[in-house]
Amino acid sequence: MAAKKKKTIRTIPQQRTAAREQEAAARVKNFAEVTFAYDAKAALVESERCLMCPDQPCVRGCPVGIDIPRFIDAIAQKNLRAAYDVIAETNLLPAVCGRVCPQETQCEGVCTVGDTLEPVAIGRLERYVGDNAIENGWVNNPYIEPNGMRVGIVGSGPAGMACAADLAKAGCEVTVFEAFHQPGGVLRYGIPDFRLPNAVIDAEIDNLRKIGVRFECNTLVGRLFTIAQMRDEMGFDAVFIGTGAGYPSMLGIPGDSLNGVLSANELLTRCNLMRAKDFPNVDTPMPLGRRVAVIGAGNTAMDAMRVCLRLGAEKVTCVYRRSRTEAPARVEEVHHAEEEGVEFHWLTAPVAVLDDGQGGVRGMRCVRMELGEPDSSGRRRPVPVPGSEFDFDCDQVVYAIGTNANPIIGQTAKLKLDKRGYIATDDDFATSMAGVYAGGDIVTGAATVIEAMGAGRRAARSIKAYLGLGATLPGASPQALFGIPPGERNYVRVRIA
Amino acid sequence: MSAAQLSDFEIVAREDLSPATFLLEVRHPMMAKAARAGQFVIVMSHAEGERIPLTIADFDRARGTVTLVIQAVGKTTREMQQSCTVGGTLYGLVGPMGVPSPIGQARKVVCVGGGLGVAPIFPQARGFKEAGAYVIAVLGFRSKDLVFWEDKFRACCDELILCTDDGSAGIKGLVTEGIRQAIEKHPDIDEVVAIGPPVMMKGCAEATRPHGIRTIVSLNPIMVDGTGMCGGCRVKIGDEVKFACVDGPDFDGHLVDFDDLMTRLRRYRSEEQAALERWSEQCRLMAAADQKEQPAPAQAKR
Ligand SMILES: Cc1cc2nc3c(=O)[nH]c(=O)nc-3n(C[C@H](O)[C@H](O)[C@H](O)COP(=O)(O)OP(=O)(O)OC[C@H]3O[C@@H](n4cnc5c(N)ncnc54)[C@H](O)[C@@H]3O)c2cc1C
Ligand SMILES: Cc1cc2nc3c(=O)[nH]c(=O)nc-3n(C[C@H](O)[C@H](O)[C@H](O)COP(=O)(O)OP(=O)(O)OC[C@H]3O[C@@H](n4cnc5c(N)ncnc54)[C@H](O)[C@@H]3O)c2cc1C
Ligand code: SF4
Ligand code: SF4
Ligand code: FES
């Protein structure tokens, strides 16, 4: 990647190229995407901001090690197809990751430009490339020679999708089983349309179908058949489990079970997957109070709050026991939520949900917190300020305080689980059952899309080794790990223009 | 096995058990093989439909079918009563869900079914019988013309106590009266299993509490996914919060907070009402527009 003329921090465009957004006042009334894609000109200008640093800190910041400067350089050369090819070496879902990755803590967080100016907008550039790929129908479909191996994948979230893609490309016959009636996992039921339109997910699922992946929805693995049956009776040579983290936590405070208290997962599933926003044209309702309190400040909480606004809530309040800097959500989401009028109560912890006397919610009792000593996670632990309790009015409460491991697979398979109930795996993503691998949120607990995808791909690699399909040495560089090793069996890359 | 085609679930038989209760037998060989007493499915009748949980009332491994008995109470179930005909399909059918009822230990059991609970108690009664227990069925209906499956129960139970609200068949009174009679006659009952409306299950739990008889109830909270992901189905069991779809639906009736369940079941009352009214109005308009076609629910015998 020869940089022609030497760029310096002084010669590049100083301002990060803005992405157009829907006005806050207008967008809270619709579910259309908030942030618009870069146009060709904006992408070109932004691509100029990359210094093509020799040590490429950004690549190390990306969990799957996308060769960022190389794809940005291709954009600068106006060769989008080449840019796509670079990304596709490691990332199955650029249009998704470009939208939902927490870039500020990953690739962009360590970008050299960011030391002085705003970092290169890597995520937006990636999305630009990903959207173009979908629009133009680009896929890097290899010539696939069937190898006769059958692999069953449980769960169709990013982990399952990524694992399915790699194994299908290696020539395996891959079937993905999904409990819901539509595939996509959290991408479908959790993340709302205004952040990740369904059309993007549909396109990615279609791409998988094109390389022969079969999706069997309406299939609750564990109950309809067990993991052991998949292996021993149904003829699957290997199994991958990517069932995600479900089972939302409740706070365990008085008023938890009042009508009007629900988990963010329920709210989002009703709205996104079941399309309750179109009630009564669809049958699933999601009536909402006028004043909503959302507990938590992760991505799930931000999504819940912004969905509530779009469903017509008059006031949405965020209650979080730490301060803004500790909020686990992507910075952009907090910012968007603020713009849209969410009121934040930082350093505030819920004490009780107050009963309206008819089984519903009348308000919340909270206590102010202050930050004490750092805890084991390195974050300063919030401690209640004595005597600071206060009440406020609300008629709906949404819990977005994290999830626990979904119990179904654990209940129905003799798999080793860790202390918290997640599936235990070794470094190669192998579970305690031979031929059964697992990855994504069901192994790590709730994490990110790109991490789940990376886990799915690494597990695919282990499965290939297990099946005797071109194993590669462990400890290889991210590129070699996720890229397409030239010698790998049954994998001939062809270009379909 | 050949991977079953897990979509387009064909309705192979339908029976109308009463004006508000109908039975659908749906083809799903894998589910017929996997199903156990006490489990349920989630059905979507069409792509815009709601996901509704229904107990597996019977399964036939040889025919490769599962049977659902549905009470038409609201928009979705009434619409299904109209639209689900033999040869038609369900858009979505997933299961079996929930932990199977533990059957085996008890020597003498009472299986209580009230109203829409009569059908789902059947696989339990049969399961206990097959496990060698002495089975007493207590079935409750409002009146004689709503009675169904009496013969099916007689075939697999040692005793049957039929109760109707108005006394038009069997004894006059609620199922709790039937339980009282059963306990009086058999002081050695090990277990009572009750399925029906929450208020009935609460009554059953209260009826057995003084005798210290283990009482299992099958809870029916509002559900969305049925996979433990949404928490909508949470119920209070003693001091614990459980998710009925993955931790249940069977729980110890003496520990269940029924009042909490009943309150939570009213959560979407006004939306349910609105949906039903809107749908009824549409049906009326359609019927008026197209008077010659008056679709009576198709009937078919198994
Ligand atoms: C509301 C919300 C917003 C988020 N926002 C972001 C974000 O902005 N950026 C980011 O990087 N991450 C975000 N995340 C986290 C991210 O979505 C997850 O880490 C990621 O989706 C995990 O992928 P997965 O494949 O492990 O599981 P999932 O996406 O959870 O998929 C698991 C799938 O398995 C299915 N399944 C479960 N059990 C069974 C079974 N027994 N049989 C068959 N199928 C089964 C489930 O129905 C589901 O479809 C968000 C999460 C949520 C909930
Ligand atoms: C584990 C379980 C097993 C069940 N088995 C049967 C059965 O075998 N036969 C049968 O007729 N009914 C059964 N039910 C109840 C059935 O799911 C509801 O009657 C149905 O959802 C009502 O939908 P509707 O639109 O017709 O009526 P609505 O007007 O929407 O609701 C009528 C009542 O049903 C309840 N309800 C509504 N939506 C749901 C939902 N998504 N999940 C659960 N309850 C809901 C509410 O309490 C409401 O008051 C079962 C419920 C559960 C949880
Ligand atoms: S996948 Fe995510 S972390 Fe990696 S480069 Fe793209 S946006 Fe950055
Ligand atoms: S760190 Fe930033 S400037 Fe350097 S190569 Fe990566 S994106 Fe370009
Ligand atoms: S129905 Fe969603 S958790 Fe039980």
mmCIF file of C-alpha atoms in Angstrom, chain B:
data_model
loop_
_atom_site.group_PDB
_atom_site.id
_atom_site.type_symbol
_atom_site.label_atom_id
_atom_site.label_comp_id
_atom_site.label_asym_id
_atom_site.label_seq_id
_atom_site.Cartn_x
_atom_site.Cartn_y
_atom_site.Cartn_z
ATOM 1 C CA MET B 1 -33.775 -38.136 10.035
ATOM 2 C CA SER B 2 -34.771 -35.941 7.208
ATOM 3 C CA ALA B 3 -34.801 -32.370 8.412
ATOM 4 C CA ALA B 4 -38.501 -31.744 8.724
ATOM 5 C CA GLN B 5 -39.733 -28.807 6.811
ATOM 6 C CA LEU B 6 -40.238 -26.447 9.666
ATOM 7 C CA SER B 7 -42.673 -24.060 8.100
ATOM 8 C CA ASP B 8 -46.195 -24.226 6.729
ATOM 9 C CA PHE B 9 -47.655 -26.408 9.379
ATOM 10 C CA GLU B 10 -50.617 -28.162 7.877
ATOM 11 C CA ILE B 11 -53.883 -28.498 9.698
ATOM 12 C CA VAL B 12 -54.971 -32.080 9.126
ATOM 13 C CA ALA B 13 -58.090 -32.185 11.270
ATOM 14 C CA ARG B 14 -60.434 -29.888 13.038
ATOM 15 C CA GLU B 15 -63.263 -30.527 15.421
ATOM 16 C CA ASP B 16 -65.600 -28.051 17.047
ATOM 17 C CA LEU B 17 -66.045 -29.186 20.608
ATOM 18 C CA SER B 18 -68.420 -26.438 21.640
ATOM 19 C CA PRO B 19 -69.448 -23.048 20.271
ATOM 20 C CA ALA B 20 -66.300 -21.497 21.703
ATOM 21 C CA THR B 21 -63.874 -24.418 21.751
ATOM 22 C CA PHE B 22 -62.244 -26.030 18.770
ATOM 23 C CA LEU B 23 -59.552 -28.573 18.169
ATOM 24 C CA LEU B 24 -56.815 -28.442 15.573
ATOM 25 C CA GLU B 25 -54.606 -31.362 14.683
ATOM 26 C CA VAL B 26 -51.450 -30.068 13.033
ATOM 27 C CA ARG B 27 -48.783 -32.004 11.167
ATOM 28 C CA HIS B 28 -45.366 -31.791 12.799
ATOM 29 C CA PRO B 29 -43.752 -35.219 13.027
ATOM 30 C CA MET B 30 -40.688 -34.036 14.918
ATOM 31 C CA MET B 31 -42.765 -32.296 17.526
ATOM 32 C CA ALA B 32 -45.060 -35.287 17.885
ATOM 33 C CA LYS B 33 -41.963 -37.284 18.677
ATOM 34 C CA ALA B 34 -40.518 -34.801 21.149
ATOM 35 C CA ALA B 35 -43.666 -33.671 22.971
ATOM 36 C CA ARG B 36 -44.243 -34.630 26.585
ATOM 37 C CA ALA B 37 -47.205 -34.007 28.841
ATOM 38 C CA GLY B 38 -47.272 -30.484 30.236
ATOM 39 C CA GLN B 39 -45.501 -28.806 27.343
ATOM 40 C CA PHE B 40 -46.881 -26.115 25.092
ATOM 41 C CA VAL B 41 -46.319 -24.496 21.725
ATOM 42 C CA ILE B 42 -46.352 -20.946 20.427
ATOM 43 C CA VAL B 43 -48.501 -20.382 17.386
ATOM 44 C CA MET B 44 -48.603 -17.567 14.883
ATOM 45 C CA SER B 45 -51.596 -17.992 12.648
ATOM 46 C CA HIS B 46 -50.381 -15.463 10.062
ATOM 47 C CA ALA B 47 -47.432 -13.165 9.448
ATOM 48 C CA GLU B 48 -49.014 -10.153 11.165
ATOM 49 C CA GLY B 49 -50.376 -12.285 13.989
ATOM 50 C CA GLU B 50 -49.512 -12.444 17.640
ATOM 51 C CA ARG B 51 -47.461 -15.248 19.117
ATOM 52 C CA ILE B 52 -49.867 -17.118 21.389
ATOM 53 C CA PRO B 53 -49.039 -20.037 23.679
ATOM 54 C CA LEU B 54 -51.249 -23.139 23.563
ATOM 55 C CA THR B 55 -50.841 -26.360 25.491
ATOM 56 C CA ILE B 56 -50.172 -29.547 23.577
ATOM 57 C CA ALA B 57 -53.433 -31.330 24.340
ATOM 58 C CA ASP B 58 -52.437 -34.521 22.594
ATOM 59 C CA PHE B 59 -49.792 -35.892 20.265
ATOM 60 C CA ASP B 60 -49.820 -38.848 17.950
ATOM 61 C CA ARG B 61 -46.366 -40.132 17.081
ATOM 62 C CA ALA B 62 -47.653 -42.539 14.435
ATOM 63 C CA ARG B 63 -49.622 -39.871 12.600
ATOM 64 C CA GLY B 64 -46.922 -37.288 13.224
ATOM 65 C CA THR B 65 -49.340 -34.717 14.587
ATOM 66 C CA VAL B 66 -49.933 -32.572 17.636
ATOM 67 C CA THR B 67 -53.368 -31.522 18.820
ATOM 68 C CA LEU B 68 -54.304 -28.122 20.169
ATOM 69 C CA VAL B 69 -57.586 -27.284 21.818
ATOM 70 C CA ILE B 70 -58.340 -23.616 21.640
ATOM 71 C CA GLN B 71 -60.878 -21.491 23.358
ATOM 72 C CA ALA B 72 -61.963 -18.522 21.281
ATOM 73 C CA VAL B 73 -61.662 -15.661 23.741
ATOM 74 C CA GLY B 74 -60.143 -12.724 21.892
ATOM 75 C CA LYS B 75 -59.058 -11.438 18.514
ATOM 76 C CA THR B 76 -56.428 -14.042 17.721
ATOM 77 C CA THR B 77 -58.279 -17.100 18.920
ATOM 78 C CA ARG B 78 -61.592 -16.017 17.350
ATOM 79 C CA GLU B 79 -59.895 -15.259 14.108
ATOM 80 C CA MET B 80 -58.323 -18.706 14.224
ATOM 81 C CA GLN B 81 -61.728 -20.206 14.876
ATOM 82 C CA GLN B 82 -62.810 -18.685 11.571
ATOM 83 C CA SER B 83 -59.708 -19.107 9.479
ATOM 84 C CA CYS B 84 -58.123 -22.392 10.528
ATOM 85 C CA THR B 85 -59.557 -25.066 8.299
ATOM 86 C CA VAL B 86 -58.410 -28.503 7.273
ATOM 87 C CA GLY B 87 -55.773 -28.255 4.551
ATOM 88 C CA GLY B 88 -54.826 -24.768 5.671
ATOM 89 C CA THR B 89 -51.553 -23.951 7.426
ATOM 90 C CA LEU B 90 -50.284 -22.084 10.447
ATOM 91 C CA TYR B 91 -47.627 -19.471 9.746
ATOM 92 C CA GLY B 92 -45.580 -20.358 12.785
ATOM 93 C CA LEU B 93 -45.550 -23.226 15.235
ATOM 94 C CA VAL B 94 -42.684 -23.645 17.662
ATOM 95 C CA GLY B 95 -42.192 -26.032 20.516
ATOM 96 C CA PRO B 96 -42.484 -28.150 22.460
ATOM 97 C CA MET B 97 -41.772 -25.485 25.064
ATOM 98 C CA GLY B 98 -41.496 -25.622 28.814
ATOM 99 C CA VAL B 99 -40.317 -28.286 31.185
ATOM 100 C CA PRO B 100 -42.302 -31.536 30.804
ATOM 101 C CA SER B 101 -44.482 -32.409 33.770
ATOM 102 C CA PRO B 102 -42.708 -34.855 36.019
ATOM 103 C CA ILE B 103 -44.809 -37.989 35.913
ATOM 104 C CA GLY B 104 -44.000 -41.175 37.683
ATOM 105 C CA GLN B 105 -43.648 -41.040 41.425
ATOM 106 C CA ALA B 106 -47.254 -40.567 42.465
ATOM 107 C CA ARG B 107 -49.385 -43.690 42.998
ATOM 108 C CA LYS B 108 -52.757 -42.023 43.231
ATOM 109 C CA VAL B 109 -53.452 -38.727 41.521
ATOM 110 C CA VAL B 110 -56.312 -36.370 40.825
ATOM 111 C CA CYS B 111 -56.162 -34.605 37.458
ATOM 112 C CA VAL B 112 -58.322 -31.512 37.469
ATOM 113 C CA GLY B 113 -59.292 -29.665 34.309
ATOM 114 C CA GLY B 114 -61.579 -26.687 34.195
ATOM 115 C CA GLY B 115 -62.893 -25.061 31.016
ATOM 116 C CA LEU B 116 -59.988 -24.628 28.653
ATOM 117 C CA GLY B 117 -57.877 -26.672 31.068
ATOM 118 C CA VAL B 118 -59.753 -29.889 30.285
ATOM 119 C CA ALA B 119 -57.854 -30.574 27.086
ATOM 120 C CA PRO B 120 -54.341 -29.892 28.399
ATOM 121 C CA ILE B 121 -54.865 -32.070 31.478
ATOM 122 C CA PHE B 122 -55.507 -35.041 29.209
ATOM 123 C CA PRO B 123 -51.875 -35.945 28.353
ATOM 124 C CA GLN B 124 -51.073 -35.749 32.060
ATOM 125 C CA ALA B 125 -53.919 -38.082 32.995
ATOM 126 C CA ARG B 126 -52.846 -40.499 30.303
ATOM 127 C CA GLY B 127 -49.205 -40.163 31.316
ATOM 128 C CA PHE B 128 -49.981 -41.012 34.944
ATOM 129 C CA LYS B 129 -52.098 -43.955 33.885
ATOM 130 C CA GLU B 130 -49.317 -45.268 31.678
ATOM 131 C CA ALA B 131 -46.935 -44.888 34.623
ATOM 132 C CA GLY B 132 -49.192 -47.158 36.629
ATOM 133 C CA ALA B 133 -50.946 -44.644 38.875
ATOM 134 C CA TYR B 134 -54.566 -44.727 39.967
ATOM 135 C CA VAL B 135 -56.027 -41.708 38.173
ATOM 136 C CA ILE B 136 -59.099 -39.740 39.180
ATOM 137 C CA ALA B 137 -60.177 -37.068 36.723
ATOM 138 C CA VAL B 138 -62.184 -34.091 37.868
ATOM 139 C CA LEU B 139 -63.521 -32.125 34.920
ATOM 140 C CA GLY B 140 -65.439 -28.899 35.166
ATOM 141 C CA PHE B 141 -67.685 -27.266 32.563
ATOM 142 C CA ARG B 142 -70.294 -24.550 32.730
ATOM 143 C CA SER B 143 -73.051 -26.793 31.418
ATOM 144 C CA LYS B 144 -73.808 -30.090 29.707
ATOM 145 C CA ASP B 145 -73.556 -28.824 26.122
ATOM 146 C CA LEU B 146 -69.980 -27.677 26.687
ATOM 147 C CA VAL B 147 -68.768 -31.078 27.828
ATOM 148 C CA PHE B 148 -66.170 -32.732 25.594
ATOM 149 C CA TRP B 149 -63.699 -35.621 25.720
ATOM 150 C CA GLU B 150 -65.611 -37.428 28.470
ATOM 151 C CA ASP B 151 -65.053 -40.718 26.609
ATOM 152 C CA LYS B 152 -61.353 -40.001 26.110
ATOM 153 C CA PHE B 153 -60.896 -39.449 29.834
ATOM 154 C CA ARG B 154 -63.035 -42.449 30.808
ATOM 155 C CA ALA B 155 -60.784 -44.608 28.660
ATOM 156 C CA CYS B 156 -57.651 -43.702 30.617
ATOM 157 C CA CYS B 157 -58.881 -42.881 34.114
ATOM 158 C CA ASP B 158 -59.994 -45.079 36.956
ATOM 159 C CA GLU B 159 -62.643 -42.612 38.075
ATOM 160 C CA LEU B 160 -64.180 -39.533 36.570
ATOM 161 C CA ILE B 161 -65.989 -36.806 38.436
ATOM 162 C CA LEU B 162 -67.816 -34.478 36.102
ATOM 163 C CA CYS B 163 -68.835 -31.105 37.491
ATOM 164 C CA THR B 164 -71.082 -28.503 35.904
ATOM 165 C CA ASP B 165 -71.964 -25.096 37.239
ATOM 166 C CA ASP B 166 -75.662 -25.687 36.648
ATOM 167 C CA GLY B 167 -75.784 -29.379 37.436
ATOM 168 C CA SER B 168 -76.908 -30.310 33.927
ATOM 169 C CA ALA B 169 -74.333 -33.093 33.864
ATOM 170 C CA GLY B 170 -72.472 -34.834 36.674
ATOM 171 C CA ILE B 171 -72.425 -33.111 40.028
ATOM 172 C CA LYS B 172 -73.503 -29.504 40.444
ATOM 173 C CA GLY B 173 -70.665 -27.316 41.544
ATOM 174 C CA LEU B 174 -67.132 -26.242 40.858
ATOM 175 C CA VAL B 175 -64.177 -28.567 40.425
ATOM 176 C CA THR B 176 -63.216 -27.807 44.017
ATOM 177 C CA GLU B 177 -66.326 -29.721 45.027
ATOM 178 C CA GLY B 178 -65.106 -32.625 42.900
ATOM 179 C CA ILE B 179 -61.713 -32.472 44.613
ATOM 180 C CA ARG B 180 -63.411 -32.445 47.996
ATOM 181 C CA GLN B 181 -65.330 -35.599 47.116
ATOM 182 C CA ALA B 182 -62.240 -37.315 45.769
ATOM 183 C CA ILE B 183 -60.219 -36.541 48.896
ATOM 184 C CA GLU B 184 -63.076 -37.739 51.075
ATOM 185 C CA LYS B 185 -63.200 -41.058 49.285
ATOM 186 C CA HIS B 186 -59.437 -41.506 48.950
ATOM 187 C CA PRO B 187 -57.444 -40.290 51.932
ATOM 188 C CA ASP B 188 -54.253 -41.513 50.281
ATOM 189 C CA ILE B 189 -54.029 -39.143 47.307
ATOM 190 C CA ASP B 190 -50.400 -38.306 46.556
ATOM 191 C CA GLU B 191 -50.807 -35.507 44.084
ATOM 192 C CA VAL B 192 -53.305 -33.169 42.485
ATOM 193 C CA VAL B 193 -52.615 -31.638 39.085
ATOM 194 C CA ALA B 194 -54.853 -28.749 38.087
ATOM 195 C CA ILE B 195 -55.113 -26.800 34.847
ATOM 196 C CA GLY B 196 -57.622 -24.102 34.109
ATOM 197 C CA PRO B 197 -58.289 -20.431 34.669
ATOM 198 C CA PRO B 198 -56.080 -18.935 37.413
ATOM 199 C CA VAL B 199 -58.973 -18.441 39.759
ATOM 200 C CA MET B 200 -59.835 -22.116 39.468
ATOM 201 C CA MET B 201 -56.250 -23.210 40.062
ATOM 202 C CA LYS B 202 -56.115 -20.948 43.070
ATOM 203 C CA GLY B 203 -59.272 -22.616 44.379
ATOM 204 C CA CYS B 204 -57.755 -26.052 43.866
ATOM 205 C CA ALA B 205 -54.573 -25.090 45.690
ATOM 206 C CA GLU B 206 -56.636 -23.794 48.595
ATOM 207 C CA ALA B 207 -58.729 -26.982 48.604
ATOM 208 C CA THR B 208 -55.676 -29.215 48.979
ATOM 209 C CA ARG B 209 -53.566 -26.996 51.221
ATOM 210 C CA PRO B 210 -55.176 -28.124 54.501
ATOM 211 C CA HIS B 211 -54.556 -31.753 53.512
ATOM 212 C CA GLY B 212 -50.938 -31.082 52.577
ATOM 213 C CA ILE B 213 -51.379 -32.784 49.203
ATOM 214 C CA ARG B 214 -48.778 -31.833 46.648
ATOM 215 C CA THR B 215 -50.572 -29.696 44.044
ATOM 216 C CA ILE B 216 -49.143 -28.855 40.667
ATOM 217 C CA VAL B 217 -50.647 -26.105 38.534
ATOM 218 C CA SER B 218 -49.855 -25.043 34.986
ATOM 219 C CA LEU B 219 -49.583 -21.272 34.716
ATOM 220 C CA ASN B 220 -50.696 -19.281 31.697
ATOM 221 C CA PRO B 221 -49.153 -15.788 31.862
ATOM 222 C CA ILE B 222 -48.851 -13.590 28.786
ATOM 223 C CA MET B 223 -45.908 -14.684 26.666
ATOM 224 C CA VAL B 224 -44.020 -13.332 23.686
ATOM 225 C CA ASP B 225 -41.038 -15.483 22.730
ATOM 226 C CA GLY B 226 -41.443 -18.508 24.992
ATOM 227 C CA THR B 227 -37.654 -18.930 25.122
ATOM 228 C CA GLY B 228 -36.771 -17.038 28.295
ATOM 229 C CA MET B 229 -35.741 -13.899 26.497
ATOM 230 C CA CYS B 230 -38.410 -11.288 27.284
ATOM 231 C CA GLY B 231 -39.381 -11.859 30.908
ATOM 232 C CA GLY B 232 -43.025 -11.070 30.127
ATOM 233 C CA CYS B 233 -44.122 -14.411 31.539
ATOM 234 C CA ARG B 234 -42.561 -13.897 34.955
ATOM 235 C CA VAL B 235 -44.508 -15.249 37.883
ATOM 236 C CA LYS B 236 -43.994 -15.150 41.633
ATOM 237 C CA ILE B 237 -43.358 -18.524 43.193
ATOM 238 C CA GLY B 238 -42.736 -18.193 46.926
ATOM 239 C CA ASP B 239 -40.072 -15.480 47.220
ATOM 240 C CA GLU B 240 -38.726 -16.195 43.789
ATOM 241 C CA VAL B 241 -39.418 -14.763 40.352
ATOM 242 C CA LYS B 242 -39.593 -17.447 37.667
ATOM 243 C CA PHE B 243 -40.150 -17.314 33.936
ATOM 244 C CA ALA B 244 -43.069 -19.630 33.189
ATOM 245 C CA CYS B 245 -41.902 -20.428 29.661
ATOM 246 C CA VAL B 246 -38.545 -21.920 30.637
ATOM 247 C CA ASP B 247 -38.824 -22.600 34.369
ATOM 248 C CA GLY B 248 -42.421 -23.854 34.091
ATOM 249 C CA PRO B 249 -45.225 -23.779 33.131
ATOM 250 C CA ASP B 250 -45.795 -26.245 36.024
ATOM 251 C CA PHE B 251 -45.276 -24.934 39.533
ATOM 252 C CA ASP B 252 -46.147 -25.852 43.086
ATOM 253 C CA GLY B 253 -49.661 -24.452 43.461
ATOM 254 C CA HIS B 254 -49.156 -23.798 47.158
ATOM 255 C CA LEU B 255 -46.353 -21.364 46.390
ATOM 256 C CA VAL B 256 -47.861 -19.520 43.423
ATOM 257 C CA ASP B 257 -48.938 -15.916 43.883
ATOM 258 C CA PHE B 258 -52.191 -16.202 41.919
ATOM 259 C CA ASP B 259 -53.318 -12.647 42.597
ATOM 260 C CA ASP B 260 -50.145 -11.357 40.984
ATOM 261 C CA LEU B 261 -50.735 -13.627 37.982
ATOM 262 C CA MET B 262 -54.316 -12.469 37.589
ATOM 263 C CA THR B 263 -53.328 -8.821 37.759
ATOM 264 C CA ARG B 264 -50.604 -9.334 35.199
ATOM 265 C CA LEU B 265 -52.959 -11.127 32.845
ATOM 266 C CA ARG B 266 -54.977 -7.908 32.650
ATOM 267 C CA ARG B 267 -51.967 -5.979 31.395
ATOM 268 C CA TYR B 268 -53.137 -5.452 27.841
ATOM 269 C CA ARG B 269 -56.851 -5.628 28.535
ATOM 270 C CA SER B 270 -57.812 -2.429 26.737
ATOM 271 C CA GLU B 271 -55.683 -3.168 23.669
ATOM 272 C CA GLU B 272 -57.118 -6.700 23.513
ATOM 273 C CA GLN B 273 -60.599 -5.243 23.721
ATOM 274 C CA ALA B 274 -59.853 -2.717 20.994
ATOM 275 C CA ALA B 275 -58.341 -5.355 18.716
ATOM 276 C CA LEU B 276 -61.343 -7.610 19.149
ATOM 277 C CA GLU B 277 -63.833 -4.833 18.489
ATOM 278 C CA ARG B 278 -61.962 -3.662 15.451
ATOM 279 C CA TRP B 279 -61.788 -7.182 14.100
ATOM 280 C CA SER B 280 -65.471 -7.912 14.796
ATOM 281 C CA GLU B 281 -66.369 -4.709 12.993
ATOM 282 C CA GLN B 282 -64.281 -5.747 9.995
ATOM 283 C CA CYS B 283 -65.957 -9.146 9.953
ATOM 284 C CA ARG B 284 -69.355 -7.486 10.081
ATOM 285 C CA LEU B 285 -68.483 -5.193 7.189
ATOM 286 C CA MET B 286 -67.132 -8.048 5.147
ATOM 287 C CA ALA B 287 -70.170 -10.153 5.805
ATOM 288 C CA ALA B 288 -72.400 -7.269 4.783
ATOM 289 C CA ALA B 289 -70.431 -6.685 1.610
ATOM 290 C CA ASP B 290 -70.526 -10.300 0.644
ATOM 291 C CA GLN B 291 -73.753 -11.665 1.913
ATOM 292 C CA LYS B 292 -74.016 -14.765 -0.164
ATOM 293 C CA GLU B 293 -70.847 -16.210 1.317
ATOM 294 C CA GLN B 294 -71.459 -16.925 4.953
ATOM 295 C CA PRO B 295 -68.416 -18.933 6.030
ATOM 296 C CA ALA B 296 -69.304 -21.383 8.714
ATOM 297 C CA PRO B 297 -66.259 -22.819 10.416
ATOM 298 C CA ALA B 298 -65.347 -25.938 8.528
ATOM 299 C CA GLN B 299 -65.768 -29.125 10.446
ATOM 300 C CA ALA B 300 -63.930 -32.330 10.153
ATOM 301 C CA LYS B 301 -63.859 -35.486 12.134
ATOM 302 C CA ARG B 302 -60.685 -37.253 12.944
#
